[in-house]
mmCIF file of C-alpha atoms in Angstrom:
data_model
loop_
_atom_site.group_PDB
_atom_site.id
_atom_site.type_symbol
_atom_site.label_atom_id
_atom_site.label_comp_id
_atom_site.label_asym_id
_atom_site.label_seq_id
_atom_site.Cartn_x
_atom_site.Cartn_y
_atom_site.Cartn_z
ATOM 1 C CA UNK A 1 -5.262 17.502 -45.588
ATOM 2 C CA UNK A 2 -3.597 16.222 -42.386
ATOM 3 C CA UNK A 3 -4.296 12.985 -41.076
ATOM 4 C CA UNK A 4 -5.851 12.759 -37.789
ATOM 5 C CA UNK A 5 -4.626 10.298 -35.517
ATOM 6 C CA UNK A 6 -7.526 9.550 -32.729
ATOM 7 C CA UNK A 7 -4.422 8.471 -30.318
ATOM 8 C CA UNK A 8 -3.395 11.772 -30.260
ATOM 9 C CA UNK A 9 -6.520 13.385 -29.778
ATOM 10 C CA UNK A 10 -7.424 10.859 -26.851
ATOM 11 C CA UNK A 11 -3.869 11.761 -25.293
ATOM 12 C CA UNK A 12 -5.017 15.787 -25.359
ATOM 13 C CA UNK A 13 -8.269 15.111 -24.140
ATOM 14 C CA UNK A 14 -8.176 16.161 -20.037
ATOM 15 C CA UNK A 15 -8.854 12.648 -17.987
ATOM 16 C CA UNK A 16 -12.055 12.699 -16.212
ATOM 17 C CA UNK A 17 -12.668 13.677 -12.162
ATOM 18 C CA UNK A 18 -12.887 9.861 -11.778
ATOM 19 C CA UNK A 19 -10.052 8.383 -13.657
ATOM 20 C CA UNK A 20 -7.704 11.047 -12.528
ATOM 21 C CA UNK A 21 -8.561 9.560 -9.245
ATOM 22 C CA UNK A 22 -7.864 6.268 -10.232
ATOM 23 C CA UNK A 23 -4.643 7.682 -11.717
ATOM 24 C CA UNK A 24 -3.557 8.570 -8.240
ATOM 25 C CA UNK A 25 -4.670 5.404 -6.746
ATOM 26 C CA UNK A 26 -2.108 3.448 -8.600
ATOM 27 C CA UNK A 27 0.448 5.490 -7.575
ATOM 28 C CA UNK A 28 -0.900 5.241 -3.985
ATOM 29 C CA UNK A 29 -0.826 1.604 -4.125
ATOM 30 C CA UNK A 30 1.075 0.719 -7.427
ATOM 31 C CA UNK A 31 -1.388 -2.164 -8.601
ATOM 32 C CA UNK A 32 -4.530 -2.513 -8.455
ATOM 33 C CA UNK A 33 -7.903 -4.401 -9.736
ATOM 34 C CA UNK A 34 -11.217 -3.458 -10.848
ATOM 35 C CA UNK A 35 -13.019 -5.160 -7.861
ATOM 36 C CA UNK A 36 -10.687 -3.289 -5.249
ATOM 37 C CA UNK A 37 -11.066 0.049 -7.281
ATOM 38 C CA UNK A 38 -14.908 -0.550 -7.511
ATOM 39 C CA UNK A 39 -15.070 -1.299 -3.583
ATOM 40 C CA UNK A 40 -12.481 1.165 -2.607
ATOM 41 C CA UNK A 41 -14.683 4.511 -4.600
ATOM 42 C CA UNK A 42 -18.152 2.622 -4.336
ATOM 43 C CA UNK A 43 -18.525 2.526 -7.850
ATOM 44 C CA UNK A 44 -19.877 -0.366 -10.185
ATOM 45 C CA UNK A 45 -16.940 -2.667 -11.646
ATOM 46 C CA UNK A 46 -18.853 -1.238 -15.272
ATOM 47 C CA UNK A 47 -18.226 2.024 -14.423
ATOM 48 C CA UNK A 48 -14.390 1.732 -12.977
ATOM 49 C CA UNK A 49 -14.158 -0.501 -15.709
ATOM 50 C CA UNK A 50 -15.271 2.100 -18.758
ATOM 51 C CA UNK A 51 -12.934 4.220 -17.129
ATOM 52 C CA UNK A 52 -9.957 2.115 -17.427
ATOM 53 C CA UNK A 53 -10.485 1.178 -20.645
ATOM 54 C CA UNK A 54 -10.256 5.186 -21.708
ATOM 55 C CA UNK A 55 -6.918 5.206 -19.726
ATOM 56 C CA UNK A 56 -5.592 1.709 -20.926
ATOM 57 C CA UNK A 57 -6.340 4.212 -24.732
ATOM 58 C CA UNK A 58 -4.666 7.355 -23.829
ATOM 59 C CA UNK A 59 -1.399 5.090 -22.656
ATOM 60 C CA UNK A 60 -1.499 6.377 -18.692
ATOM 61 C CA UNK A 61 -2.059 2.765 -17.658
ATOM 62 C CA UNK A 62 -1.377 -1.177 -18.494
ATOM 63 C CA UNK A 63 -2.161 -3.804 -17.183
ATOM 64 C CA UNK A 64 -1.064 -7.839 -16.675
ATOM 65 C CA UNK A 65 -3.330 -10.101 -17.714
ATOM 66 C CA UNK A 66 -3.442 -13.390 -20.126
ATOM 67 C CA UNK A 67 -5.737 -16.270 -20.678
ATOM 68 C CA UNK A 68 -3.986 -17.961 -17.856
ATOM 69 C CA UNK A 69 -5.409 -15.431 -15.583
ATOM 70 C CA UNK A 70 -8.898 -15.936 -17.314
ATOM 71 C CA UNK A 71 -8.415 -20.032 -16.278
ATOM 72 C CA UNK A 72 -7.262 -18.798 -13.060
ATOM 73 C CA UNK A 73 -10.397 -16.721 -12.424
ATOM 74 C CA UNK A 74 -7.559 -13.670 -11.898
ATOM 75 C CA UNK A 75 -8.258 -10.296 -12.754
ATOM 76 C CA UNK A 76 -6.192 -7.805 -14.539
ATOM 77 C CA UNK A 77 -3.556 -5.817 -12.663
ATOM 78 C CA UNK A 78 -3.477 -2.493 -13.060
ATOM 79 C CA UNK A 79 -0.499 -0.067 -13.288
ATOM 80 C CA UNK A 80 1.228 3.085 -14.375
ATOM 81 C CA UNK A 81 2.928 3.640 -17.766
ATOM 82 C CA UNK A 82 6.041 6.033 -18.018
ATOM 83 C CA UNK A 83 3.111 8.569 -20.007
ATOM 84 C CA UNK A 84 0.717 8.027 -16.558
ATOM 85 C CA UNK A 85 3.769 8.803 -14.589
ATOM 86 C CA UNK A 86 4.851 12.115 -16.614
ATOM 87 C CA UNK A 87 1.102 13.283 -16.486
ATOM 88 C CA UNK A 88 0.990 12.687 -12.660
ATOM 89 C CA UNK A 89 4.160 14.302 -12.270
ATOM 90 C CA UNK A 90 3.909 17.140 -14.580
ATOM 91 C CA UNK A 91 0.132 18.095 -12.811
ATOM 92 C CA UNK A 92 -0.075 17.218 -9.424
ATOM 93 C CA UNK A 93 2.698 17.511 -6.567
ATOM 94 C CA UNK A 94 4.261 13.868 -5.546
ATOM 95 C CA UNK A 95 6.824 12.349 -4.486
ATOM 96 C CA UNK A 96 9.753 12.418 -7.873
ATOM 97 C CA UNK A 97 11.520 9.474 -5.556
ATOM 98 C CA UNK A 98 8.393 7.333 -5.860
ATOM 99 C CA UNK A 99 6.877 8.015 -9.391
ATOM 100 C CA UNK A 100 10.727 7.437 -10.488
ATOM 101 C CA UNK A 101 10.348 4.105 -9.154
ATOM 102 C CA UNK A 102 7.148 3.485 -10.702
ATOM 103 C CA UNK A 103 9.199 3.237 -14.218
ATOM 104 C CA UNK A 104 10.373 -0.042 -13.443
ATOM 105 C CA UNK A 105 6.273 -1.275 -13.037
ATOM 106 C CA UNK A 106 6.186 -3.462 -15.911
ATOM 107 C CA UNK A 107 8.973 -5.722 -14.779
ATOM 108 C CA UNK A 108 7.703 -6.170 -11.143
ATOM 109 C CA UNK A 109 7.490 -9.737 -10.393
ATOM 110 C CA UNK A 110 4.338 -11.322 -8.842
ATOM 111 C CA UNK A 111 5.138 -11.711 -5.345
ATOM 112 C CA UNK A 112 5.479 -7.678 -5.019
ATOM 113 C CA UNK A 113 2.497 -7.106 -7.277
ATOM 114 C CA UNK A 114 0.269 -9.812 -4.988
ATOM 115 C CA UNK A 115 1.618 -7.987 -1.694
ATOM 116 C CA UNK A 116 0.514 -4.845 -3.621
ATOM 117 C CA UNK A 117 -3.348 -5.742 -4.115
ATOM 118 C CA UNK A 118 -3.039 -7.476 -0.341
ATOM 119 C CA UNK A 119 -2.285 -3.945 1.004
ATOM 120 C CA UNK A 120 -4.971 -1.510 -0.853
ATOM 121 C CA UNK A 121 -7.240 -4.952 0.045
ATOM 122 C CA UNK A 122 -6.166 -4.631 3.745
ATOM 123 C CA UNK A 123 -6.757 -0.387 3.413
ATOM 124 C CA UNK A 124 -10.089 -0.501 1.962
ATOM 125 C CA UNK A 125 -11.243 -2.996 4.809
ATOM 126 C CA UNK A 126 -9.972 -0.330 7.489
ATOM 127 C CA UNK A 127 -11.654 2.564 5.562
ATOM 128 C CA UNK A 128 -14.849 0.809 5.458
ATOM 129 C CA UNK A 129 -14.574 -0.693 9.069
ATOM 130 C CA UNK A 130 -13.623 2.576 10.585
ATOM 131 C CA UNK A 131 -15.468 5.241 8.216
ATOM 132 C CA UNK A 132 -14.487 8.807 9.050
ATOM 133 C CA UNK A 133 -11.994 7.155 12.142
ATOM 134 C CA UNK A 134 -8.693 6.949 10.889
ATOM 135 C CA UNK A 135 -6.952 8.906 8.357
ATOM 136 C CA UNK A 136 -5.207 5.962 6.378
ATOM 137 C CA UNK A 137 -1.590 6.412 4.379
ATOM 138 C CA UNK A 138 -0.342 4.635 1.793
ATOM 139 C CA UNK A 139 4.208 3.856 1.867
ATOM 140 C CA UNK A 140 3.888 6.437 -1.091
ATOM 141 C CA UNK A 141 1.795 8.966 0.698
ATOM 142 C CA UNK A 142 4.739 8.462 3.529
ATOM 143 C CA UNK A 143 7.713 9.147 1.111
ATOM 144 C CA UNK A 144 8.387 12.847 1.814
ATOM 145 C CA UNK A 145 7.596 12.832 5.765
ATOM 146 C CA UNK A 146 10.015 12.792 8.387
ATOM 147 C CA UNK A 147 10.369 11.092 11.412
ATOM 148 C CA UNK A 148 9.072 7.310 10.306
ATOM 149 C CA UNK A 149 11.590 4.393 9.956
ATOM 150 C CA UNK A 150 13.487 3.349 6.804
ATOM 151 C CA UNK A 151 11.882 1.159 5.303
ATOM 152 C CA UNK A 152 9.102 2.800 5.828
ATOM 153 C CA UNK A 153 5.575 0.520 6.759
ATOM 154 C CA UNK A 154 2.587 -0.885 4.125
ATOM 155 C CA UNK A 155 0.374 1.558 5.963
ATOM 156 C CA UNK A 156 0.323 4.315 8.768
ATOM 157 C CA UNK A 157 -3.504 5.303 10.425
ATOM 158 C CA UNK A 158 -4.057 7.620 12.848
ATOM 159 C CA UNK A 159 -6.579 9.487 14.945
ATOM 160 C CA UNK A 160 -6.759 12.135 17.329
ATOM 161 C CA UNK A 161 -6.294 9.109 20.143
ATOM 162 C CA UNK A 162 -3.714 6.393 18.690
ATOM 163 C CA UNK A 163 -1.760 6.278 15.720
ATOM 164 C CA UNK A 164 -0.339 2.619 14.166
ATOM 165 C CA UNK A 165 2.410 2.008 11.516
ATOM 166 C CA UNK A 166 1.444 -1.679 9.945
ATOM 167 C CA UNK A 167 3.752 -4.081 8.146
ATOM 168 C CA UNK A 168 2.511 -7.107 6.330
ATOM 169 C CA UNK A 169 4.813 -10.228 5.625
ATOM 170 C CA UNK A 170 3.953 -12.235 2.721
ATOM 171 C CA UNK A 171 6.518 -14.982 3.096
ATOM 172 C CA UNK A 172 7.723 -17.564 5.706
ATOM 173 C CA UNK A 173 11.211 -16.411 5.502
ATOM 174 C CA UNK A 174 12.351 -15.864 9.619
ATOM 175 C CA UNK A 175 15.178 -13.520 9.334
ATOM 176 C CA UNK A 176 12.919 -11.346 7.585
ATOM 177 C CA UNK A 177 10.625 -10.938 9.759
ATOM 178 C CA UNK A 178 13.845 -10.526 13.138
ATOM 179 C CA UNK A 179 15.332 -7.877 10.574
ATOM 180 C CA UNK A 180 12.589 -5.737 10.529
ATOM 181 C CA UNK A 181 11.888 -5.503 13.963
ATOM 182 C CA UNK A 182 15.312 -5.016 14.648
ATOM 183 C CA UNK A 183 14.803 -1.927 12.340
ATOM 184 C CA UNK A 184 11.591 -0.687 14.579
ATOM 185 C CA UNK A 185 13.204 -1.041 17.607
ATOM 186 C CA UNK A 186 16.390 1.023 16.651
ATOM 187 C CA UNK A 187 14.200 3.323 15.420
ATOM 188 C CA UNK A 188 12.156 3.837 18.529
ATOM 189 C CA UNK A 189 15.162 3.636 20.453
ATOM 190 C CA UNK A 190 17.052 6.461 18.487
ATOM 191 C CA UNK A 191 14.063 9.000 19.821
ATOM 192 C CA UNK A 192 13.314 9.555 15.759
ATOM 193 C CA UNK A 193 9.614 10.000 16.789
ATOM 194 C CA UNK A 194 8.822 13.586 17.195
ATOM 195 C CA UNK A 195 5.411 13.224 19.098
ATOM 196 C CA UNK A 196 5.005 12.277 22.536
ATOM 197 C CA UNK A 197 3.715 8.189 22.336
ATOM 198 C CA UNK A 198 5.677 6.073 19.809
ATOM 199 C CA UNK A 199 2.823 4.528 17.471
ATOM 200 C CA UNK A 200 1.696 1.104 18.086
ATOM 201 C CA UNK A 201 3.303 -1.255 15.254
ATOM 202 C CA UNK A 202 1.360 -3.590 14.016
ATOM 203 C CA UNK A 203 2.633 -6.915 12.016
ATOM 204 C CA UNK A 204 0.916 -9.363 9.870
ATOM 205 C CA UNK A 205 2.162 -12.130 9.383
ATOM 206 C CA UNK A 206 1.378 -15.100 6.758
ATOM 207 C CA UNK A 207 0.098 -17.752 9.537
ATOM 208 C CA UNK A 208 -0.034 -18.437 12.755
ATOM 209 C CA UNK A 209 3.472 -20.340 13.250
ATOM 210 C CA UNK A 210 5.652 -17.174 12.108
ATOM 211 C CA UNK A 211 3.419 -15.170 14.102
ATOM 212 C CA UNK A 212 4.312 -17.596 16.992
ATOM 213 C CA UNK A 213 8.315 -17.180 16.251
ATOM 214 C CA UNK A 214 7.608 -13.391 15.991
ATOM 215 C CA UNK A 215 6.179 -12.900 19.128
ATOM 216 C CA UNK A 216 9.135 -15.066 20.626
ATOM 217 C CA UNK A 217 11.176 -12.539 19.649
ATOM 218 C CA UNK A 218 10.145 -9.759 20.089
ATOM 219 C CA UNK A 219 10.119 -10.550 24.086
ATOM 220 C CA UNK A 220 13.416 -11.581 23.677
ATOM 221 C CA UNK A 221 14.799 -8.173 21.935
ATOM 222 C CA UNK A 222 12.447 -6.067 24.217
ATOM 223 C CA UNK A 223 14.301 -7.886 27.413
ATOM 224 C CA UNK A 224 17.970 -7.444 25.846
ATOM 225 C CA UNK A 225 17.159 -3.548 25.561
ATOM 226 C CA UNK A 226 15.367 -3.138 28.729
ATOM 227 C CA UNK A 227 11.829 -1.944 27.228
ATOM 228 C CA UNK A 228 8.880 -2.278 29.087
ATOM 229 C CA UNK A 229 5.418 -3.121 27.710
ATOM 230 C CA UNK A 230 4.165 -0.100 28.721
ATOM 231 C CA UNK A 231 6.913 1.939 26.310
ATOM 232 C CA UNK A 232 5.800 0.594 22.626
ATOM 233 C CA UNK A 233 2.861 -1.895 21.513
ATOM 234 C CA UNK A 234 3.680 -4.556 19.381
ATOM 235 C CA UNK A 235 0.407 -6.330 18.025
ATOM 236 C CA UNK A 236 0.201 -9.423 16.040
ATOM 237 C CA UNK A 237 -2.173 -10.837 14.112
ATOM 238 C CA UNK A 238 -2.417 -13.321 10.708
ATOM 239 C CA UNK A 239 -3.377 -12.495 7.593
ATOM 240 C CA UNK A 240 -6.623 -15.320 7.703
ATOM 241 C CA UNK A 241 -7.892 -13.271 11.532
ATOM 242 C CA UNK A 242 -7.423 -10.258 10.401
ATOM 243 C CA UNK A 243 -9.615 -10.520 6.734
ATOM 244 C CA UNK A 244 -12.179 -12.849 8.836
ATOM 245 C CA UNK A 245 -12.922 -11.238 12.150
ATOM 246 C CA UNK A 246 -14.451 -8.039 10.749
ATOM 247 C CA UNK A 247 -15.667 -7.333 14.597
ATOM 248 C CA UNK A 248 -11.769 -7.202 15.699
ATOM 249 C CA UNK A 249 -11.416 -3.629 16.887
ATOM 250 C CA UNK A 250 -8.200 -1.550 16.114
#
């Protein structure tokens, strides 16, 4: 009589409504925790944990964590395995350009993985300060559209009345932060943008003294190509007003 392996079985077994969602979440945002999960589907951290756990058994998912974290008061990080990726890929339609990328998860350094979790954090407060307001992509929901800038921005939200691309910088490293708005500029300057008003970009930035060399330059680049105010928004804001003033309107 054959053995029967309850790995395999597991494997067979169709994912749930809820953790295929949660399969698609990490590929919408790459990493993610049980407390942004929890907040981002309004469901317990028991429940989004239980379903995990089944995922974390049937291989689609692993996670970082170690009793450093535990000292740390850090939660787990949650991510796609290459058998999460082939499922994803072999049922739903994504981008092959971004799920390839997504083999390379469990070598990601920190500083990616943190900017990660700062992102869906960042999303989740839109959703829930603008319910029903602003549809709200993802970089990987952006991956097969045309018409945005290369690299493409952390998020893109739009409405029927203003659309915004958003880039968040997690370091204090200048030319950065000069690069990509060079990048925006030449891309609303190339006429790229098929509809009528370029979106408003807006940049967050780590504290207030980058945002302060930021907004130097931008001026400066705006007066060296001749744009007026009135022909693209640039907003800034830090990371600390942004998560804090939960009245600050979009």
């Amino acid at each position: 009589r054959k053995s029967i392996n309850k790995h395999t079985i597991m494997k067979h077994r169709k994912p749930s409504p809820l953790q295929i969602e949660l399969l698609k979440l990490l590929y919408k945002f790459r990493f993610a925790t049980v407390p942004l999960l929890a907040s981002h589907k309004h469901k317990s951290l028991v429940t989004i944990t239980q379903s995990l756990k089944t995922l974390l058994d049937k291989k689609y998912i692993a996670r970082n964590y170690s009793p450093a974290y535990k000292l740390a008061g850090r939660g787990a990080e949650y991510y796609l395995t290459n058998d999460g990726i082939r499922f994803l890929k072999q049922n739903y339609k994504l981008s092959d350009a971004v799920l390839h990328a997504m083999y390379k998860n469990k070598t990601i350094g920190q500083p990616f993985i943190q900017k990660c979790l700062l992102i869906y954090q960042l999303y989740t407060k839109l959703q829930n300060q603008y319910p029903a307001t602003y549809t709200i992509l993802s970089r990987s929901e952006l991956a097969d559209a045309e018409g945005f800038p290369e690299p493409l921005p952390d998020l893109y939200f739009y409405n029927d009345n203003n659309d915004y691309m958003l880039d968040i910088f997690t370091d204090n490293l200048f030319y950065l932060v000069k690069k990509r708005i060079d990048q925006l500029i030449k891309h609303f300057e190339g006429y790229d943008w098929t509809e009528p008003t370029y979106p408003a970009i807006l940049l967050v930035f780590p504290d207030s003294r980058l945002e302060e060399k930021a907004h130097t330059y931008i001026e400066k680049v705006k007066d060296d190509n001749y744009i007026e105010d009135a022909d693209i928004r640039i907003l800034t804001t830090t990371c600390r007003s942004l998560f804090e003033d939960s009245d600050n309107n979009v």
